[in-house]
Amino acid sequence: MTFYECMKLALSSLKTNKMRSALTLLGIVIGIASVIAMMSIGEGGRRLVSMELAGLGSNLIFVQPDYAREAMSGARRKSLTYEDAQAIRKGCPAVGSVSVSRMGLVTVKYGKDRYNISATFTDEGLSTTHGAGLKEGRFLQELDIRAQRQVAILGGSLANKLFGEESAIGTKVKINGQSFAVVGVMKEQGRTIFGENPSDMSAYLPITHSKRMTGSDEVAFISCEARDMKQVRDAMDQIEKVLAQRHGKDASFNVVSSASILETTETIARIFTVILGGIGGISLLVGGIGVMNIMLVSVTERTREVGIRKAVGAKKADILRQFLFEAISLCLVGGAMGIVLGWAGAALIAKIAKWPTYVSLFSIAVAVISASFSGVAFGVYPAYKAANLDPIEALRYE
Amino acid sequence: MIDAKDVEKVYDTGVVQVAALRGVSLRVERGESVAIIGPSGSGKSTLMNILGCLDRPTSGSYSLDGKVVSKLSDDELAEVRNKKIGFVFQTFNLLPRATSLENVELPLVYSGVQSSTRRERALAALEKVGLAERAHHRPNELSGGQAQRVAIARALVTEPSIILADEPTGNLDTKSGLEIIRILKELHEQGITIIVVTHNPEIAAMTGRFVEIRDGLIVREGKGSDVGRMTAREEEGDGEVK
Ligand SMILES: Nc1ncnc2c1ncn2[C@@H]1O[C@H](COP(=O)(O)OP(=O)(O)O)[C@@H](O)[C@H]1O
Ligand SMILES: [Mg+2]
């Protein structure tokens, strides 16, 4: 029998019991669809995180205290401050720019409007990290920092709320009771998947105010940018040297590049996708057991048919192939429909849950492979049973 | 060409062992026609199944065309059934959802004949049994006699050297039965070896030779033309033979 004839035979057998085949098919359709949809959630998340990280640039270097090591060794905390950032600026030729910031809750007042916001205390590095983000006015300058000038840059929607259509530049606002001049306004970032972008309701203030306004000048991390990709390694070495000079040889700081962060994040996101796919796989397993169940029923019902076929010369392999083809065609047809349904499901999730789902070629390959694999896996036992029926017994079967 | 020696067959049902054949030796030469008669449950079908390579003897040997087949594997037996033997059953055993043509094609499917050739040969076989115009009917659209003719067409489509018929007229009325007998006789005249199990003395009388089985043993053999007289006498005696 040719492949085509086998396929035709399988499909015509499945057609004689339309309702039953359709219900069995449904199990596989749902199984494959959930694999596709679940993986699209994972893959969409991975792409989003990767894209945001990649948007930061690949020559970024982050410096932060090694909290884990400090916690374990009980060593006194080494804190990072604006001074460390300045030292890196001066002592590391491979570093192009440095940005440092600290968050703190402040109250902004203008007229009778009053907002509690999370302010970002930072320095002139803002112009390099948020270069394109300024709507009007200017960034912070080195002199603003050193002289502790009372100047502020407002987030887009904060400026909007305080001043409406009017320009905020040059106006004075009260921050924690002190008068600050607005020198710049940022563009509105718009919404993210997590809701309103918090930086839109923020304000940027010189970092030298932070000790007085928040009680500390310690920063969580310093981010540096190497002059170019090739100098990332050199820059990291120079940073470590500067920090060792300032805090002592056994100072514990983590100096990591954005490339390695991206890599770690991707790995975690991939594992996440696989786990999600596995959860979808459970329903595929249930569907596959349905196929096996129906194939076993079908073999029993068609015992006489098997007897007749064997009596006229069908070999074991012929019978095995016949039943296996039925199971595989069920799974492949179900798989194809499942891919379409899963794709639609992913689109629906994106629309309703606002999660950027992504149906990757990889997940489709996984679906096709697992559909055909489950056809073989769940079809082989019933087919084997049929193939090994004794012709005489099969012909006597009522 | 058929040479069965001391064939025994024991069915092990798990509870009891049934000795269906207890040492049967039978030779049939090419071109012969043989009737197997005997009461129900005497082992006729068991013998036919072994001769037709559907089953293996528990002991004893069976060779077909000089080749010992009693020890062949399942797949090798399937090939012998396919190439050398045409089997006609009492209950027709047609695939219910396939047309006459598809049923007749079936043995050719398993001997790897190409689909267009298959169709031609199946149609020719149907023509031989006078059913070409029923080629696209399904078994449930045929009378019993027509269904059995389709089964005969299926048996002869591979051009086998032997046709084994186990009570081919058992489920048919007299008229359709005679039609089947006429076809089998024609096939025999064309040189095919025919072995037929029957309760009908008229059919047995048309064969060249008869073999009578009782309780798994051959109890009598003779010329086909003698069978009617002998069974008639027997029926007067104890009435055991149907
Ligand atoms: N598959 C089987 N399992 C157990 N016993 C069987 C089986 N097939 C036949 N027999 C027994 O073997 C004996 C011969 O059966 P069979 O060859 O069918 O007789 P016949 O065809 O002459 O009527 C009977 O007693 C029957 O019950
Ligand atoms: Mg019988």
XYZ file of C-alpha atoms and ligand atoms in Angstrom:
668
model
C 0.000 0.000 0.000
C 1.277 3.428 -0.828
C 1.424 6.194 1.755
C -1.493 7.892 0.040
C -3.612 4.745 0.189
C -2.831 4.270 3.881
C -3.897 7.832 4.552
C -7.098 7.385 2.569
C -7.938 4.204 4.437
C -7.280 5.857 7.798
C -9.441 8.856 6.982
C -12.309 6.727 5.665
C -12.262 4.652 8.874
C -12.324 7.815 10.955
C -15.222 9.111 8.871
C -17.415 6.102 9.631
C -17.576 7.254 13.242
C -17.695 11.005 12.788
C -18.924 12.045 16.235
C -16.464 9.863 18.059
C -13.539 10.963 15.891
C -14.526 14.601 16.349
C -14.602 14.313 20.141
C -11.273 12.525 20.215
C -9.906 15.170 17.914
C -11.122 17.854 20.307
C -8.883 16.482 23.049
C -5.840 16.853 20.828
C -6.969 20.253 19.525
C -7.273 21.607 23.067
C -3.977 20.019 24.077
C -2.020 21.505 21.188
C -3.818 24.841 21.476
C -2.877 25.150 25.133
C 0.750 24.305 24.373
C 0.813 27.036 21.720
C -1.025 29.608 23.846
C 0.964 28.952 27.025
C 4.260 29.120 25.166
C 3.154 32.328 23.478
C 2.690 33.899 26.916
C 6.188 32.871 27.977
C 7.780 33.834 24.693
C 5.980 37.197 24.600
C 7.269 37.977 28.095
C 10.782 36.978 27.142
C 10.757 39.191 24.073
C 9.443 42.154 26.033
C 12.083 41.874 28.755
C 14.850 41.269 26.227
C 13.754 44.203 24.148
C 13.673 46.517 27.130
C 17.064 45.316 28.275
C 18.495 45.566 24.775
C 17.074 49.089 24.601
C 19.394 50.010 27.454
C 22.349 49.338 25.197
C 24.779 46.496 25.306
C 27.744 48.408 26.729
C 26.158 49.175 30.085
C 27.839 48.197 33.330
C 26.026 48.085 36.671
C 27.758 48.474 40.009
C 26.003 47.516 43.222
C 26.904 46.309 46.710
C 27.116 42.521 46.906
C 24.152 42.187 49.237
C 24.202 38.400 49.223
C 27.846 38.204 50.255
C 27.403 40.870 52.889
C 24.431 39.024 54.354
C 26.339 35.755 54.497
C 29.655 37.044 55.844
C 28.078 39.567 58.176
C 30.609 42.143 57.001
C 29.830 45.804 57.511
C 27.853 47.231 54.639
C 29.791 49.048 52.024
C 27.593 51.744 50.662
C 27.788 53.381 47.252
C 27.373 57.119 47.033
C 27.524 59.946 44.536
C 31.224 60.247 45.399
C 31.869 56.763 44.040
C 30.185 57.785 40.805
C 32.390 60.851 40.601
C 35.500 58.770 41.278
C 34.549 56.368 38.466
C 34.015 59.335 36.123
C 37.481 60.630 36.863
C 39.437 57.383 37.273
C 38.108 55.151 34.491
C 39.106 56.249 30.969
C 37.174 53.364 29.363
C 33.945 54.583 30.935
C 32.078 57.067 28.778
C 29.324 58.147 31.088
C 28.089 57.389 34.576
C 24.634 57.754 35.973
C 23.621 57.467 39.560
C 20.279 57.834 41.228
C 18.362 57.376 44.421
C 14.613 57.264 44.883
C 12.837 59.101 47.668
C 9.285 60.121 48.542
C 8.735 63.894 48.455
C 5.808 66.284 48.425
C 5.460 68.651 45.488
C 3.300 71.739 45.908
C 2.271 74.418 43.409
C -0.521 76.770 44.258
C -3.109 74.622 45.962
C -2.079 71.426 44.081
C -0.163 68.963 46.184
C 1.257 65.559 45.154
C 3.191 62.890 47.003
C 5.572 61.473 44.462
C 8.643 59.311 44.225
C 11.502 61.634 43.209
C 14.699 60.532 41.528
C 17.813 62.150 43.011
C 20.415 62.057 40.298
C 23.197 63.976 38.559
C 24.285 65.194 35.121
C 24.360 61.560 33.894
C 20.589 61.866 33.323
C 21.261 63.482 29.957
C 22.984 60.337 28.716
C 20.486 57.807 30.051
C 17.354 59.749 29.171
C 18.833 61.714 26.292
C 15.755 61.627 24.062
C 13.276 61.987 26.910
C 13.388 65.756 27.445
C 10.375 67.688 26.192
C 11.564 71.207 27.014
C 14.167 73.009 29.088
C 17.459 71.392 30.054
C 18.920 68.461 31.976
C 20.812 68.721 35.279
C 24.360 70.061 34.969
C 27.465 69.349 36.993
C 27.263 72.744 38.647
C 23.654 72.091 39.758
C 24.953 69.090 41.646
C 28.088 70.578 43.157
C 26.433 73.820 44.186
C 23.319 72.003 45.430
C 21.168 74.277 43.327
C 17.432 74.143 44.016
C 16.444 73.017 40.518
C 14.090 70.269 39.352
C 13.040 68.444 36.196
C 9.414 67.253 36.214
C 7.944 64.084 34.740
C 5.515 64.610 31.852
C 2.212 63.982 33.554
C 3.238 65.675 36.807
C 4.024 68.866 34.845
C 0.710 68.458 33.065
C -1.214 68.150 36.295
C 0.511 71.120 37.892
C 0.654 73.512 34.947
C -1.720 72.203 32.299
C -0.946 73.691 28.903
C 1.287 76.454 30.283
C 5.053 76.094 30.171
C 6.537 75.088 33.525
C 10.062 76.271 32.753
C 11.287 78.933 35.171
C 8.365 78.467 37.572
C 9.059 77.717 41.216
C 7.463 74.753 42.980
C 7.685 73.801 46.642
C 9.349 70.433 47.257
C 9.234 69.328 50.908
C 8.623 72.958 51.726
C 11.635 74.336 49.847
C 11.462 76.339 46.679
C 12.816 74.638 43.533
C 13.026 76.143 40.047
C 11.690 73.958 37.226
C 14.436 73.825 34.561
C 13.124 70.966 32.425
C 10.075 68.807 31.643
C 10.242 65.198 30.429
C 8.070 63.720 27.683
C 5.212 61.503 28.760
C 6.204 57.844 28.448
C 2.664 56.552 28.179
C 1.280 53.375 29.667
C 3.198 50.142 30.084
C 1.866 46.648 30.582
C 2.012 47.328 34.315
C -0.109 50.469 34.158
C 0.937 54.115 34.178
C 4.648 54.628 33.761
C 5.863 55.742 37.228
C 8.509 58.037 35.761
C 5.723 60.201 34.321
C 4.708 61.211 37.849
C 8.292 61.654 39.014
C 10.688 64.550 39.421
C 14.465 64.600 38.944
C 16.442 66.499 41.575
C 20.205 67.001 42.147
C 21.511 64.023 44.100
C 23.304 66.271 46.570
C 19.903 67.115 48.103
C 19.216 63.503 48.905
C 20.946 63.304 52.289
C 18.938 66.213 53.591
C 15.603 65.294 52.006
C 15.620 61.473 52.404
C 18.051 60.971 55.269
C 20.715 59.154 53.233
C 22.924 59.614 50.236
C 23.447 55.920 49.661
C 22.563 54.690 46.162
C 21.323 51.230 45.187
C 23.493 51.080 42.106
C 25.608 53.093 39.728
C 25.197 52.484 36.037
C 28.103 53.182 33.717
C 28.452 53.111 29.984
C 31.673 51.909 28.382
C 32.973 54.123 25.557
C 32.226 51.290 23.139
C 31.483 47.574 23.091
C 35.161 46.618 22.906
C 36.019 48.528 26.062
C 33.376 46.904 28.319
C 35.928 44.491 29.810
C 38.519 47.246 30.397
C 35.899 49.527 31.907
C 34.822 46.813 34.360
C 38.435 46.265 35.461
C 38.994 49.990 35.939
C 35.771 50.347 37.947
C 36.763 47.497 40.240
C 40.165 49.117 40.763
C 38.666 52.492 41.655
C 36.243 50.903 44.104
C 39.019 48.889 45.732
C 41.014 52.081 46.209
C 38.091 53.852 47.830
C 36.627 51.030 49.972
C 39.562 48.708 50.574
C 40.725 45.505 48.904
C 38.019 43.236 50.353
C 35.230 45.563 49.328
C 32.362 43.491 47.983
C 30.721 45.034 44.964
C 29.056 43.420 41.995
C 30.189 44.783 38.674
C 28.126 43.246 35.856
C 27.618 44.094 32.221
C 24.210 44.474 30.597
C 25.152 41.718 28.170
C 25.463 39.224 30.998
C 22.247 40.456 32.601
C 20.471 40.054 29.291
C 21.841 36.546 29.007
C 20.679 35.548 32.482
C 17.269 37.068 31.945
C 16.881 35.267 28.638
C 17.786 31.977 30.255
C 15.269 32.487 33.033
C 12.599 33.554 30.543
C 13.276 30.485 28.408
C 12.873 28.187 31.395
C 9.658 30.003 32.169
C 8.420 29.369 28.615
C 9.282 25.686 28.833
C 7.425 25.371 32.139
C 4.365 27.070 30.646
C 4.583 24.778 27.619
C 4.772 21.831 29.998
C 1.584 22.929 31.707
C -0.084 23.037 28.293
C 1.455 19.630 27.633
C -0.584 18.115 30.458
C -3.795 18.702 28.541
C -2.127 17.238 25.463
C -1.386 14.159 27.545
C -5.049 13.911 28.511
C -6.007 14.275 24.838
C -3.505 11.584 23.903
C -4.970 9.180 26.439
C -8.339 9.873 24.792
C -6.861 8.838 21.445
C -5.487 5.647 22.952
C -8.826 4.872 24.558
C -10.717 5.312 21.314
C -8.166 3.322 19.345
C -8.493 0.439 21.812
C -12.277 0.507 21.436
C -11.876 0.673 17.686
C -9.539 -2.326 17.620
C -12.001 -4.378 19.663
C -14.920 -3.367 17.467
C -13.015 -4.178 14.325
C -11.571 -7.501 15.428
C -13.477 -9.255 12.649
C -12.182 -6.786 10.072
C -8.653 -7.552 11.233
C -9.412 -11.276 10.916
C -10.669 -10.824 7.354
C -7.661 -8.750 6.359
C -5.287 -11.282 7.847
C -7.126 -14.183 6.199
C -6.496 -12.695 2.761
C -2.831 -12.056 3.461
C -2.318 -8.932 5.585
C 0.875 -9.162 7.592
C 1.379 -7.812 11.096
C 3.069 -4.714 9.754
C 0.107 -4.020 7.446
C -2.373 -4.069 10.336
C -0.017 -2.140 12.604
C 0.398 0.528 9.960
C -3.330 0.783 9.358
C -4.185 1.500 12.992
C -1.134 3.635 13.615
C -2.061 5.802 10.638
C -5.487 6.336 12.134
C -4.048 7.487 15.450
C -1.470 9.669 13.735
C -3.978 11.268 11.383
C -6.220 12.042 14.358
C -3.307 13.708 16.110
C -2.020 15.557 13.047
C -5.426 16.905 12.056
C -6.018 17.789 15.718
C -2.568 19.332 15.841
C -3.197 21.530 12.805
C -6.512 22.711 14.219
C -4.888 23.168 17.621
C -2.213 25.428 16.164
C -4.871 27.656 14.619
C -6.907 27.684 17.838
C -3.806 28.278 19.969
C -2.811 31.154 17.730
C -6.273 32.676 18.059
C -6.083 32.112 21.818
C -2.755 33.910 21.991
C -4.223 36.859 20.100
C -7.173 36.905 22.484
C -4.916 36.862 25.549
C -2.945 39.745 24.074
C -6.149 41.680 23.569
C -7.888 40.947 26.863
C -4.999 40.569 29.307
C -2.792 43.126 27.508
C 0.079 40.685 27.639
C 2.315 40.742 24.557
C 1.916 37.065 23.524
C 4.122 35.821 20.723
C 3.607 32.581 18.757
C 7.115 31.531 17.819
C 8.132 29.143 15.077
C 9.718 27.099 17.829
C 6.412 26.601 19.629
C 4.766 25.535 16.378
C 7.560 23.043 15.815
C 7.052 21.790 19.379
C 3.319 21.452 18.684
C 3.790 19.555 15.420
C 6.379 17.255 16.924
C 4.374 16.566 20.065
C 1.211 15.966 18.027
C 2.867 13.380 15.808
C 4.733 11.941 18.748
C 1.532 11.504 20.729
C -0.076 9.891 17.677
C 2.681 7.297 17.640
C 2.950 6.984 21.420
C -0.754 6.551 22.067
C -1.499 4.669 18.838
C 1.237 2.091 18.963
C -0.194 -0.053 21.750
C -3.693 -0.433 20.238
C -2.144 -0.980 16.787
C 0.207 -3.578 18.212
C -2.744 -5.346 19.820
C -4.577 -5.418 16.496
C -1.517 -6.610 14.589
C -1.046 -9.560 16.917
C -4.615 -10.827 16.804
C -4.844 -14.458 15.820
C -6.677 -14.660 12.469
C -8.907 -17.581 13.497
C -9.865 -16.043 16.832
C -10.477 -12.707 15.140
C -12.778 -14.294 12.559
C -14.731 -16.106 15.278
C -15.163 -12.854 17.244
C -18.782 -11.719 17.511
C 0.552 -30.799 -3.451
C -1.274 -30.852 -0.106
C 0.342 -33.288 2.271
C -0.794 -33.373 5.884
C 0.728 -36.064 8.106
C -0.607 -37.072 11.548
C -1.995 -33.610 12.109
C -3.246 -33.045 15.639
C -4.850 -29.907 16.957
C -5.552 -29.297 20.619
C -7.401 -26.169 21.724
C -6.386 -25.122 25.180
C -9.302 -23.130 26.544
C -7.610 -22.736 29.884
C -10.186 -24.900 31.623
C -10.213 -27.939 29.372
C -8.179 -29.133 26.435
C -10.204 -29.965 23.343
C -8.609 -32.338 20.873
C -10.226 -31.154 17.646
C -7.978 -33.249 15.380
C -6.415 -36.455 16.595
C -4.018 -37.510 13.871
C -5.314 -36.701 10.437
C -3.303 -37.563 7.332
C -4.509 -36.264 4.014
C -2.956 -35.951 0.565
C -4.559 -33.942 -2.184
C -3.022 -33.788 -5.645
C -3.058 -30.802 -7.945
C -6.352 -30.469 -9.801
C -8.311 -32.748 -7.485
C -11.634 -31.870 -5.948
C -12.282 -33.187 -2.471
C -15.318 -32.997 -0.208
C -14.906 -33.137 3.550
C -17.981 -34.359 5.317
C -18.823 -35.262 8.864
C -21.037 -34.234 11.736
C -20.899 -30.824 13.331
C -18.014 -30.387 15.775
C -16.015 -33.235 14.228
C -13.069 -31.008 13.307
C -13.746 -30.135 9.671
C -13.233 -26.398 10.083
C -10.165 -26.981 12.207
C -8.674 -29.066 9.410
C -9.619 -26.487 6.778
C -8.003 -23.703 8.795
C -4.781 -25.649 8.998
C -4.872 -26.537 5.288
C -5.576 -22.855 4.575
C -2.593 -21.749 6.655
C -4.853 -19.741 8.980
C -3.725 -21.919 11.851
C -0.880 -24.268 12.763
C -1.202 -27.893 13.879
C -0.284 -28.683 17.482
C 1.717 -31.625 16.181
C 2.238 -33.407 12.888
C 3.414 -31.793 9.704
C 1.811 -30.070 6.796
C 3.535 -29.299 3.552
C 2.181 -27.371 0.632
C 3.775 -27.671 -2.820
C 6.669 -29.541 -1.207
C 7.302 -26.832 1.369
C 6.725 -27.459 5.060
C 4.396 -24.713 6.201
C 3.440 -25.971 9.651
C 6.477 -24.266 11.151
C 6.311 -20.950 9.330
C 6.034 -17.613 11.158
C 2.781 -15.642 11.231
C 3.930 -13.329 8.450
C 5.177 -16.168 6.260
C 1.814 -17.898 6.670
C 0.107 -14.639 5.698
C 2.125 -14.611 2.510
C 1.221 -18.227 1.682
C -2.477 -17.435 2.262
C -2.133 -14.457 0.019
C -0.303 -16.160 -2.862
C -1.508 -19.764 -2.974
C -4.846 -20.036 -1.231
C -8.309 -18.682 -1.721
C -10.605 -19.164 1.258
C -14.410 -19.116 1.094
C -16.223 -18.988 4.445
C -19.714 -20.025 5.431
C -20.361 -16.506 6.763
C -18.880 -14.753 3.681
C -16.577 -12.556 5.824
C -16.734 -9.487 3.616
C -15.757 -6.058 4.940
C -19.171 -4.497 5.596
C -18.221 -0.926 4.700
C -16.317 -1.752 1.523
C -17.898 -2.207 -1.917
C -17.784 -5.534 -3.736
C -14.941 -4.226 -5.829
C -12.946 -3.086 -2.797
C -13.551 -6.415 -1.077
C -12.293 -8.317 -4.104
C -9.283 -6.009 -4.384
C -8.253 -6.640 -0.770
C -5.905 -9.632 -1.277
C -4.157 -7.723 -4.077
C -3.628 -4.753 -1.737
C -1.566 -7.016 0.486
C 0.389 -8.566 -2.376
C 1.484 -5.086 -3.420
C -0.305 -4.892 -6.751
C -0.609 -1.366 -8.075
C -4.001 0.247 -7.658
C -5.023 0.465 -11.345
C -4.042 -3.163 -12.062
C -5.839 -4.159 -8.882
C -9.032 -2.615 -10.123
C -8.854 -4.387 -13.490
C -8.186 -7.772 -11.964
C -10.904 -7.365 -9.329
C -13.413 -6.427 -12.038
C -12.378 -9.468 -14.095
C -12.875 -11.718 -11.052
C -16.298 -10.213 -10.387
C -17.166 -10.834 -14.025
C -16.229 -14.491 -13.637
C -18.808 -14.893 -10.898
C -21.316 -12.826 -12.893
C -21.422 -9.842 -10.551
C -19.673 -7.105 -12.515
C -22.778 -4.922 -12.337
C -22.762 -5.140 -8.511
C -19.180 -3.876 -8.258
C -20.127 -0.736 -6.351
C -22.647 -2.293 -3.979
C -21.885 -2.903 -0.358
C -22.437 -6.364 1.216
C -25.681 -5.277 2.899
C -27.066 -4.405 -0.532
C -26.433 -7.941 -1.815
C -28.349 -11.197 -1.372
C -26.587 -14.026 0.463
C -25.840 -15.793 -2.788
C -24.397 -12.624 -4.327
C -22.279 -11.958 -1.231
C -20.858 -15.473 -1.432
C -20.084 -14.942 -5.119
C -18.186 -11.775 -4.175
C -16.307 -13.849 -1.606
C -15.450 -16.384 -4.309
C -14.264 -13.587 -6.589
C -12.033 -12.408 -3.729
C -10.702 -15.957 -3.319
C -9.794 -16.328 -6.985
C -8.525 -12.814 -7.740
C -4.968 -13.734 -6.747
C -5.141 -16.748 -9.117
C -4.479 -19.248 -6.332
C -3.825 -22.915 -7.007
C -6.172 -23.999 -4.200
C -9.591 -22.848 -3.155
C -10.802 -23.943 0.257
C -14.513 -23.569 0.914
C -15.838 -24.222 4.423
C -19.566 -24.896 4.097
C -19.943 -22.273 1.350
C -23.650 -22.992 0.927
C -24.422 -23.383 4.627
C -26.098 -19.994 4.900
C -27.788 -20.059 1.486
C -31.085 -21.227 0.064
C -30.984 -24.185 -2.339
C -31.062 -22.100 -5.498
C -28.211 -19.762 -4.527
C -26.338 -22.769 -3.166
C -26.535 -24.476 -6.539
C -25.226 -21.338 -8.220
C -22.207 -21.388 -5.880
C -21.628 -25.067 -6.611
C -21.804 -24.401 -10.324
C -19.116 -21.719 -9.998
C -16.860 -23.927 -7.881
C -17.269 -26.711 -10.431
C -16.301 -24.346 -13.232
C -13.201 -23.292 -11.325
C -12.289 -26.913 -10.806
C -12.658 -27.539 -14.522
C -10.203 -24.693 -15.095
C -7.636 -26.672 -13.093
C -7.917 -25.213 -9.602
C -7.683 -27.646 -6.710
C -10.826 -27.460 -4.643
C -11.520 -28.680 -1.128
C -15.029 -28.128 0.123
C -16.611 -28.859 3.476
C -20.263 -29.722 3.093
C -23.240 -31.382 4.699
C -24.916 -31.619 1.347
C -24.562 -35.112 -0.227
C -25.359 -33.683 -3.667
C -22.354 -31.398 -3.483
C -20.139 -34.155 -2.156
C -21.265 -36.380 -4.988
C -20.006 -33.859 -7.533
C -16.452 -33.972 -6.209
C -13.864 -36.520 -7.216
C -13.315 -37.805 -3.713
C -14.816 -37.500 -0.270
C -13.243 -37.734 3.164
C -15.376 -38.262 6.247
C -14.268 -36.997 9.629
C -15.611 -37.960 13.019
C -14.247 -36.847 16.370
C -11.062 -35.546 14.850
C -10.247 -38.654 12.843
C -10.761 -39.654 9.218
C -13.163 -42.534 9.372
C -13.904 -43.094 5.714
C -12.744 -42.088 2.250
C -14.120 -42.869 -1.151
C -15.080 -41.720 -4.613
C -17.325 -38.694 -4.600
C -19.961 -40.474 -6.636
C -20.364 -43.046 -3.859
C -21.007 -40.552 -1.072
C -24.711 -40.074 -1.601
C -25.410 -43.781 -1.396
C -23.258 -44.264 1.667
C -24.615 -41.372 3.679
C -28.141 -42.288 2.677
C -27.568 -45.730 4.054
C -26.039 -44.205 7.148
C -28.970 -41.941 7.763
C -31.193 -44.944 7.744
C -28.850 -46.481 10.296
C -28.334 -43.925 13.047
C -29.237 -40.591 11.487
C -26.199 -38.912 12.947
C -24.952 -37.368 9.730
C -26.889 -34.299 8.733
N -10.948 -21.811 19.116
C -11.399 -22.897 19.717
N -11.248 -23.058 21.034
C -11.697 -24.170 21.660
N -12.298 -25.172 21.036
C -12.503 -25.083 19.716
C -12.061 -23.944 18.983
N -12.375 -24.112 17.684
C -12.992 -25.323 17.614
N -13.049 -25.897 18.826
C -13.623 -27.223 19.136
O -13.010 -28.154 18.293
C -13.949 -29.086 17.822
C -13.963 -29.072 16.300
O -14.504 -27.853 15.842
P -14.690 -27.496 14.309
O -13.421 -27.804 13.610
O -15.183 -26.123 14.203
O -15.822 -28.525 13.871
P -16.708 -28.546 12.549
O -16.240 -27.507 11.626
O -16.526 -29.947 12.013
O -18.104 -28.326 12.982
C -15.268 -28.728 18.447
O -15.471 -29.527 19.574
C -15.099 -27.289 18.831
O -15.863 -27.019 19.964
Mg -17.237 -25.843 10.792
